[in-house]
Tab-separated table of C-alpha atoms and ligand atoms in Angstrom:
chain	number	residue	atom	x	y	z
Q	465	UNK	CA	0.000	0.000	0.000
Q	466	UNK	CA	1.581	3.323	-0.994
Q	467	UNK	CA	2.078	6.149	1.497
Q	468	UNK	CA	-0.394	8.190	-0.516
Q	469	UNK	CA	-3.180	5.676	-0.201
Q	470	UNK	CA	-2.595	5.332	3.544
Q	471	UNK	CA	-2.928	9.118	3.885
Q	472	UNK	CA	-6.068	9.020	1.797
Q	473	UNK	CA	-7.509	6.205	3.889
Q	474	UNK	CA	-6.765	8.166	7.052
Q	475	UNK	CA	-8.365	11.312	5.624
Q	476	UNK	CA	-11.523	9.360	4.948
Q	477	UNK	CA	-11.600	7.715	8.366
Q	478	UNK	CA	-14.175	9.607	10.431
Q	479	UNK	CA	-12.891	11.273	13.558
Q	480	UNK	CA	-14.659	9.769	16.540
Q	481	UNK	CA	-15.277	12.119	19.476
Q	482	UNK	CA	-15.292	9.136	21.836
Q	483	UNK	CA	-11.820	8.067	20.745
Q	484	UNK	CA	-10.470	11.631	20.933
Q	485	UNK	CA	-11.868	11.968	24.472
Q	486	UNK	CA	-10.319	8.641	25.410
Q	487	UNK	CA	-6.915	9.677	24.013
Q	488	UNK	CA	-7.036	12.933	25.990
Q	489	UNK	CA	-8.121	11.140	29.150
Q	490	UNK	CA	-5.176	8.758	28.805
Q	491	UNK	CA	-2.810	11.703	28.335
Q	492	UNK	CA	-1.786	10.455	24.886
Q	493	UNK	CA	-1.553	12.310	21.601
Q	494	UNK	CA	0.353	15.508	20.817
Q	495	UNK	CA	-1.828	18.565	21.150
Q	496	UNK	CA	-1.197	21.363	18.671
Q	497	UNK	CA	1.545	23.673	19.929
Q	498	UNK	CA	1.723	21.903	23.269
Q	499	UNK	CA	4.602	20.096	24.868
Q	500	UNK	CA	3.966	16.700	26.455
Q	501	UNK	CA	2.578	17.289	29.947
Q	502	UNK	CA	2.784	14.467	32.447
Q	503	UNK	CA	-0.035	13.859	34.874
Q	504	UNK	CA	0.732	13.170	38.547
Q	505	UNK	CA	-0.102	9.516	38.001
Q	506	UNK	CA	2.337	9.345	35.077
Q	507	UNK	CA	5.052	10.968	37.145
Q	508	UNK	CA	4.482	8.485	39.969
Q	509	UNK	CA	4.490	5.650	37.474
Q	510	UNK	CA	7.755	6.896	35.976
Q	511	UNK	CA	9.393	6.993	39.396
Q	512	UNK	CA	8.497	3.415	40.239
Q	513	UNK	CA	11.548	1.762	38.853
Q	514	UNK	CA	12.903	-1.033	40.929
Q	515	UNK	CA	9.783	-3.133	40.966
Q	516	UNK	CA	10.148	-6.830	41.210
Q	517	UNK	CA	13.413	-8.529	40.529
Q	518	UNK	CA	12.981	-9.144	36.844
Q	519	UNK	CA	16.196	-10.156	35.179
Q	520	UNK	CA	17.469	-11.555	31.896
Q	521	UNK	CA	17.128	-15.321	32.044
Q	522	UNK	CA	18.443	-16.144	28.595
Q	523	UNK	CA	19.378	-14.405	25.345
Q	524	UNK	CA	18.826	-17.006	22.637
Q	525	UNK	CA	20.652	-16.227	19.406
Q	526	UNK	CA	19.027	-19.212	17.735
Q	527	UNK	CA	16.309	-21.741	18.415
Q	528	UNK	CA	18.759	-24.285	19.843
Q	529	UNK	CA	19.500	-21.901	22.677
Q	530	UNK	CA	15.935	-21.416	23.889
Q	531	UNK	CA	15.376	-22.059	27.586
Q	532	UNK	CA	12.923	-24.805	28.429
Q	533	UNK	CA	9.387	-23.516	27.926
Q	534	UNK	CA	7.996	-21.860	31.040
Q	535	UNK	CA	4.391	-22.344	31.990
Q	536	UNK	CA	3.500	-18.917	30.716
Q	537	UNK	CA	5.196	-16.515	28.338
Q	538	UNK	CA	4.193	-13.193	26.855
Q	539	UNK	CA	6.116	-12.086	23.742
Q	540	UNK	CA	6.684	-8.612	22.295
Q	541	UNK	CA	6.873	-8.582	18.515
Q	542	UNK	CA	6.896	-5.959	15.780
Q	543	UNK	CA	9.106	-4.182	13.286
Q	544	UNK	CA	12.489	-2.873	14.342
Q	545	UNK	CA	12.681	0.364	16.305
Q	546	UNK	CA	8.944	0.523	17.025
Q	547	UNK	CA	9.610	0.502	20.783
Q	548	UNK	CA	9.237	-3.143	21.874
Q	549	UNK	CA	12.075	-3.080	24.393
Q	550	UNK	CA	10.949	0.316	25.707
Q	551	UNK	CA	7.457	-1.093	26.220
Q	552	UNK	CA	8.879	-4.076	28.084
Q	553	UNK	CA	10.707	-1.691	30.409
Q	554	UNK	CA	7.576	0.398	30.889
Q	555	UNK	CA	5.432	-2.679	31.594
Q	556	UNK	CA	7.726	-3.911	34.325
Q	557	UNK	CA	8.200	-0.423	35.726
Q	558	UNK	CA	11.748	0.244	34.612
Q	559	UNK	CA	12.518	3.440	32.812
Q	560	UNK	CA	14.437	3.167	29.520
Q	561	UNK	CA	17.337	5.559	29.177
Q	562	UNK	CA	16.797	7.915	26.198
Q	563	UNK	CA	19.541	6.441	24.092
Q	564	UNK	CA	21.285	4.381	26.717
Q	565	UNK	CA	20.680	1.011	28.276
Q	566	UNK	CA	19.629	1.947	31.787
Q	567	UNK	CA	16.393	-0.035	31.586
Q	568	UNK	CA	16.034	-3.753	31.908
Q	569	UNK	CA	15.962	-4.300	28.141
Q	570	UNK	CA	18.504	-2.380	26.033
Q	571	UNK	CA	17.015	0.486	24.016
Q	572	UNK	CA	18.609	2.670	21.367
Q	573	UNK	CA	17.424	5.001	18.677
Q	574	UNK	CA	18.314	2.752	15.770
Q	575	UNK	CA	16.830	-0.419	14.313
Q	576	UNK	CA	18.316	-3.837	15.026
Q	577	UNK	CA	19.210	-3.316	18.706
Q	578	UNK	CA	17.577	-6.505	20.000
Q	579	UNK	CA	19.131	-9.368	18.057
Q	580	UNK	CA	18.222	-12.385	20.122
Q	581	UNK	CA	15.122	-13.740	21.803
Q	582	UNK	CA	15.561	-12.282	25.268
Q	583	UNK	CA	13.710	-13.989	28.104
Q	584	UNK	CA	13.038	-11.918	31.221
Q	585	UNK	CA	11.574	-13.211	34.438
Q	586	UNK	CA	12.059	-13.413	38.142
Q	587	UNK	CA	12.746	-17.119	38.512
Q	588	UNK	CA	13.865	-19.796	36.136
Q	589	UNK	CA	10.595	-21.676	35.927
Q	590	UNK	CA	8.092	-18.892	36.455
Q	591	UNK	CA	6.214	-16.685	34.009
Q	592	UNK	CA	8.297	-14.715	31.531
Q	593	UNK	CA	8.212	-11.877	29.085
Q	594	UNK	CA	10.081	-12.336	25.791
Q	595	UNK	CA	11.614	-9.413	23.891
Q	596	UNK	CA	11.865	-10.386	20.240
Q	597	UNK	CA	14.130	-8.886	17.567
Q	598	UNK	CA	12.293	-6.633	15.125
Q	599	UNK	CA	11.285	-8.404	11.974
Q	600	UNK	CA	13.073	-7.200	8.879
Q	601	UNK	CA	15.549	-4.856	10.512
Q	602	UNK	CA	17.114	-2.491	8.026
Q	603	UNK	CA	20.820	-3.149	8.414
Q	604	UNK	CA	20.834	-6.916	8.448
Q	605	UNK	CA	21.803	-8.734	5.292
Q	606	UNK	CA	18.876	-10.231	3.379
Q	607	UNK	CA	19.965	-13.751	4.319
Q	608	UNK	CA	20.175	-12.982	8.034
Q	609	UNK	CA	16.795	-11.239	7.980
Q	610	UNK	CA	15.110	-14.179	6.277
Q	611	UNK	CA	16.747	-16.585	8.738
Q	612	UNK	CA	15.480	-14.560	11.687
Q	613	UNK	CA	11.996	-14.293	10.305
Q	614	UNK	CA	11.870	-18.055	9.895
Q	615	UNK	CA	13.204	-18.552	13.446
Q	616	UNK	CA	10.661	-16.174	14.965
Q	617	UNK	CA	7.873	-17.790	13.033
Q	618	UNK	CA	9.017	-21.150	14.329
Q	619	UNK	CA	9.159	-19.739	17.852
Q	620	UNK	CA	5.598	-18.429	17.919
Q	621	UNK	CA	4.234	-21.448	16.095
Q	622	UNK	CA	5.789	-24.105	18.265
Q	623	UNK	CA	6.372	-22.526	21.674
Q	624	UNK	CA	3.984	-24.324	23.965
Q	625	UNK	CA	3.988	-21.864	26.861
Q	626	UNK	CA	3.450	-18.770	24.729
Q	627	UNK	CA	0.127	-17.362	25.862
Q	628	UNK	CA	-0.068	-13.890	24.417
Q	629	UNK	CA	1.722	-11.751	21.846
Q	630	UNK	CA	1.844	-7.972	22.043
Q	631	UNK	CA	2.317	-6.772	18.475
Q	632	UNK	CA	3.873	-3.298	18.647
Q	633	UNK	CA	3.271	-0.829	15.822
Q	634	UNK	CA	4.654	2.705	15.638
Q	635	UNK	CA	1.632	5.000	16.028
Q	636	UNK	CA	3.108	7.320	13.388
Q	637	UNK	CA	2.812	4.567	10.797
Q	638	UNK	CA	0.059	2.151	11.820
Q	639	UNK	CA	-0.115	-1.419	10.531
Q	640	UNK	CA	2.347	-2.245	7.725
Q	641	UNK	CA	2.636	-5.207	5.380
Q	642	UNK	CA	4.954	-7.194	7.686
Q	643	UNK	CA	2.590	-6.625	10.619
Q	644	UNK	CA	-0.349	-7.920	8.602
Q	645	UNK	CA	1.634	-11.007	7.606
Q	646	UNK	CA	2.611	-11.620	11.211
Q	647	UNK	CA	-0.955	-11.193	12.465
Q	648	UNK	CA	-2.329	-13.562	9.857
Q	649	UNK	CA	0.371	-16.080	10.670
Q	650	UNK	CA	-0.493	-15.891	14.382
Q	651	UNK	CA	-4.153	-16.239	13.681
Q	652	UNK	CA	-4.063	-19.013	11.153
Q	653	UNK	CA	-0.999	-21.142	11.658
Q	654	UNK	CA	-0.484	-21.519	15.359
Q	655	UNK	CA	-2.277	-24.580	16.635
Q	656	UNK	CA	-4.441	-23.832	19.625
Q	657	UNK	CA	-3.633	-27.145	21.176
Q	658	UNK	CA	-0.062	-26.141	22.045
Q	659	UNK	CA	-1.146	-24.911	25.458
Q	660	UNK	CA	-4.370	-25.395	27.358
Q	661	UNK	CA	-4.350	-21.686	28.207
Q	662	UNK	CA	-3.995	-20.240	24.757
Q	663	UNK	CA	-7.481	-20.092	23.432
Q	664	UNK	CA	-9.846	-17.141	23.478
Q	665	UNK	CA	-9.400	-13.616	24.808
Q	666	UNK	CA	-11.802	-12.127	27.299
Q	667	UNK	CA	-12.485	-8.506	26.366
Q	668	UNK	CA	-16.125	-7.519	26.427
Q	669	UNK	CA	-17.883	-7.550	23.086
Q	670	UNK	CA	-18.620	-4.117	21.743
Q	671	UNK	CA	-15.647	-2.449	23.443
Q	672	UNK	CA	-14.267	0.382	21.299
Q	673	UNK	CA	-10.857	-1.130	21.874
Q	674	UNK	CA	-11.668	-4.311	20.064
Q	675	UNK	CA	-12.016	-5.048	16.370
Q	676	UNK	CA	-15.607	-5.662	15.361
Q	677	UNK	CA	-16.399	-9.309	14.848
Q	678	UNK	CA	-16.580	-10.335	11.220
Q	679	UNK	CA	-20.040	-11.386	10.118
Q	680	UNK	CA	-18.792	-14.716	8.779
Q	681	UNK	CA	-15.586	-15.907	10.400
Q	682	UNK	CA	-13.503	-18.163	8.222
Q	683	UNK	CA	-12.721	-21.671	9.452
Q	684	UNK	CA	-9.104	-20.581	9.944
Q	685	UNK	CA	-10.207	-17.847	12.337
Q	686	UNK	CA	-12.384	-20.258	14.194
Q	687	UNK	CA	-9.304	-22.250	15.210
Q	688	UNK	CA	-7.143	-19.222	15.901
Q	689	UNK	CA	-3.843	-19.675	17.673
Q	690	UNK	CA	-1.990	-17.289	19.976
Q	691	UNK	CA	-4.197	-14.362	21.024
Q	692	UNK	CA	-2.673	-11.021	20.214
Q	693	UNK	CA	-3.002	-7.431	21.367
Q	694	UNK	CA	-1.929	-4.710	18.948
Q	695	UNK	CA	-0.129	-1.916	20.792
Q	696	UNK	CA	0.343	1.467	19.128
Q	697	UNK	CA	3.604	2.813	20.579
Q	698	UNK	CA	5.110	6.326	20.703
Q	699	UNK	CA	1.655	7.887	20.949
Q	700	UNK	CA	3.210	10.988	22.513
Q	701	UNK	CA	4.618	11.846	19.075
Q	702	UNK	CA	1.352	11.868	17.117
Q	703	UNK	CA	-1.194	14.725	17.034
Q	704	UNK	CA	-4.413	13.732	18.793
Q	705	UNK	CA	-6.704	13.796	15.755
Q	706	UNK	CA	-4.255	11.808	13.623
Q	707	UNK	CA	-3.857	9.291	16.440
Q	708	UNK	CA	-7.627	8.904	16.713
Q	709	UNK	CA	-7.883	8.276	12.957
Q	710	UNK	CA	-4.999	5.812	12.899
Q	711	UNK	CA	-6.522	3.961	15.837
Q	712	UNK	CA	-9.892	3.756	14.103
Q	713	UNK	CA	-8.313	2.708	10.799
Q	714	UNK	CA	-6.252	-0.071	12.421
Q	715	UNK	CA	-9.232	-1.313	14.384
Q	716	UNK	CA	-11.392	-1.324	11.264
Q	717	UNK	CA	-8.727	-3.180	9.310
Q	718	UNK	CA	-8.399	-5.883	11.971
Q	719	UNK	CA	-12.169	-6.292	11.952
Q	720	UNK	CA	-12.320	-6.533	8.164
Q	721	UNK	CA	-9.649	-9.191	8.168
Q	722	UNK	CA	-11.496	-11.162	10.797
Q	723	UNK	CA	-8.662	-10.773	13.321
Q	724	UNK	CA	-9.738	-10.612	16.920
Q	725	UNK	CA	-6.858	-8.557	18.283
Q	726	UNK	CA	-7.663	-5.586	20.494
Q	727	UNK	CA	-5.835	-2.271	19.934
Q	728	UNK	CA	-4.166	-0.248	22.701
Q	729	UNK	CA	-2.356	3.067	22.666
Q	730	UNK	CA	0.667	3.771	24.850
Q	731	UNK	CA	3.656	5.993	25.282
Q	732	UNK	CA	6.562	4.260	26.972
Q	733	UNK	CA	8.231	7.668	27.310
Q	734	UNK	CA	5.449	9.239	29.386
Q	735	UNK	CA	3.998	5.864	30.521
Q	736	UNK	CA	0.533	7.074	29.461
Q	737	UNK	CA	-1.660	4.127	28.580
Q	738	UNK	CA	0.718	1.630	30.229
Q	739	UNK	CA	-1.400	0.905	33.349
Q	740	UNK	CA	-4.409	0.426	31.066
Q	741	UNK	CA	-2.433	-1.989	28.913
Q	742	UNK	CA	-1.400	-3.965	32.000
Q	743	UNK	CA	-5.021	-4.133	33.019
Q	744	UNK	CA	-5.989	-5.343	29.545
Q	745	UNK	CA	-3.360	-8.083	29.760
Q	746	UNK	CA	-4.807	-9.085	33.120
Q	747	UNK	CA	-8.372	-9.065	31.766
Q	748	UNK	CA	-7.384	-11.111	28.761
Q	749	UNK	CA	-5.704	-13.857	30.723
Q	750	UNK	CA	-7.388	-17.125	29.923
Q	751	UNK	CA	-10.048	-18.236	32.330
Q	752	UNK	CA	-8.631	-20.494	34.984
Q	753	UNK	CA	-5.006	-19.460	34.539
Q	754	UNK	CA	-4.856	-17.296	37.625
Q	755	UNK	CA	-6.771	-19.878	39.625
Q	756	UNK	CA	-4.285	-22.520	38.515
Q	757	UNK	CA	-1.491	-20.292	39.778
Q	758	UNK	CA	-2.947	-20.242	43.259
Q	759	UNK	CA	-1.246	-23.530	44.027
Q	760	UNK	CA	1.959	-21.485	43.914
Q	761	UNK	CA	1.950	-17.824	44.965
Q	762	UNK	CA	2.884	-15.461	42.139
Q	763	UNK	CA	6.144	-13.663	42.774
Q	764	UNK	CA	5.919	-9.864	42.711
Q	765	UNK	CA	7.686	-9.659	39.384
Q	766	UNK	CA	5.426	-12.202	37.733
Q	767	UNK	CA	2.424	-10.343	38.971
Q	768	UNK	CA	3.832	-7.113	37.545
Q	769	UNK	CA	3.440	-8.279	34.027
Q	770	UNK	CA	0.762	-10.911	34.105
Q	771	UNK	CA	-1.757	-9.165	36.129
Q	772	UNK	CA	-0.437	-5.685	35.653
Q	773	UNK	CA	0.295	-5.361	39.323
Q	774	UNK	CA	2.797	-2.835	40.458
Q	775	UNK	CA	3.079	-1.809	44.073
Q	776	UNK	CA	0.107	0.456	43.940
Q	777	UNK	CA	-3.327	-0.172	45.212
Q	778	UNK	CA	-5.066	0.637	41.946
Q	779	UNK	CA	-3.165	-2.084	40.163
Q	780	UNK	CA	-3.605	-4.499	43.055
Q	781	UNK	CA	-7.343	-4.041	42.721
Q	782	UNK	CA	-7.086	-4.869	39.073
Q	783	UNK	CA	-5.207	-8.064	39.902
Q	784	UNK	CA	-7.957	-9.075	42.293
Q	785	UNK	CA	-10.556	-8.307	39.644
Q	786	UNK	CA	-8.654	-10.395	37.144
Q	787	UNK	CA	-8.573	-13.223	39.633
Q	788	UNK	CA	-12.299	-12.929	40.149
Q	789	UNK	CA	-12.912	-12.867	36.399
Q	790	UNK	CA	-10.741	-15.926	35.996
Q	791	UNK	CA	-12.580	-17.898	38.639
C	35	GTP	N1	8.888	9.477	21.971
C	35	GTP	C1	8.912	8.160	22.216
C	35	GTP	N2	9.981	7.427	21.853
C	35	GTP	C2	9.968	6.106	22.107
C	35	GTP	C3	8.869	5.465	22.717
C	35	GTP	N3	9.130	4.141	22.800
C	35	GTP	C4	10.364	3.979	22.274
C	35	GTP	N4	10.875	5.155	21.862
C	35	GTP	C5	12.187	5.361	21.237
C	35	GTP	O1	12.265	4.584	20.058
C	35	GTP	C6	13.598	4.098	19.872
C	35	GTP	C7	13.576	2.586	19.661
C	35	GTP	O2	13.093	1.974	20.863
C	35	GTP	P1	13.357	0.428	21.191
C	35	GTP	O3	12.572	0.119	22.394
C	35	GTP	O4	14.831	0.129	21.212
C	35	GTP	O5	12.724	-0.266	19.902
C	35	GTP	P2	12.707	-1.820	19.530
C	35	GTP	O6	11.431	-2.083	18.844
C	35	GTP	O7	13.023	-2.647	20.710
C	35	GTP	O8	13.885	-1.891	18.464
C	35	GTP	P3	14.741	-3.197	17.992
C	35	GTP	O9	15.272	-3.881	19.216
C	35	GTP	O10	15.832	-2.590	17.182
C	35	GTP	O11	13.841	-4.044	17.182
C	35	GTP	C8	14.381	4.564	21.109
C	35	GTP	O12	15.072	5.740	20.786
C	35	GTP	C9	13.316	4.854	22.132
C	35	GTP	O13	13.693	5.833	23.083
C	35	GTP	C10	7.748	6.268	23.089
C	35	GTP	O14	6.728	5.813	23.616
C	35	GTP	N5	7.823	7.608	22.814
C	36	MG	MG1	14.550	-4.000	21.117
């Protein structure tokens, strides 16, 4: 799709007042002439850094080096430089350095920074979050890129403990061809039977954050694999009205393609939208998963990313709610 046609599609996408209000309430979107202003909650969120003892468990440069599958993994995927590692840091409450590596996951302002499947967690067998290399990064040779794409495809297709994928897209660009391919691959090729917890998300029907159901789902959709949330990153860089249109256009496209992914907007820089994303992850946990975990108390760090719990009462409430929903 050419840049021109994307612009045209955006121009034709109606601007929804509800979405604009939501973006403003979240503190996302660049207002005309205004600098990014952080709310008190965002400032508090930004200060909470040393939460949980998440650490790098393994950096796998190829599929032979993968750690044994944990009971639950959440993977961050997307094109290079869209902000996957920054989002990981924001989700677990660690600030990313602007162009340095002060966060948990290394972040830099150039594509191709993450070059291995990096597994983060608090204990060797517990739940984990997986930072994936960007697909198709610009400076890799064609051969290396193709090899990585095949390896990542293999990873998401065959990894038994992989419960959810967060597909990150740069909010300034929306869904691109490689994202569509990845989404379709997730939806159609990953067998649901890999893990008893994989099937079905739990977001309420009719939510504005969810793609509309297709009138006639294809058989492939009916046996969809790893559930996915689309996360629009860097939302602090996009003017509010453009962000609202891109959000609506992406949501509409997912619906038209029969993909059931929800769409979320975040800024890892300001942390706006991050607590809401954590809550969505908690809400979307498969029924019974949290109950199954009760045989073994969740460590603080696991709770941080599964249930979106940081050490603040608001998030603790959300964890309890998620538990209730799962029971
Ligand atoms: N303004 C702004 N910049 C961001 C945000 N998230 C990430 N960035 C910047 O985007 C650049 C790339 O971020 P990364 O997190 O390294 O991106 P990545 O997707 O992990 O990149 P690869 O590992 O190369 O695939 C860095 O300069 C970040 O500071 C955001 O929410 N807002
Ligand atoms: Mg990275």
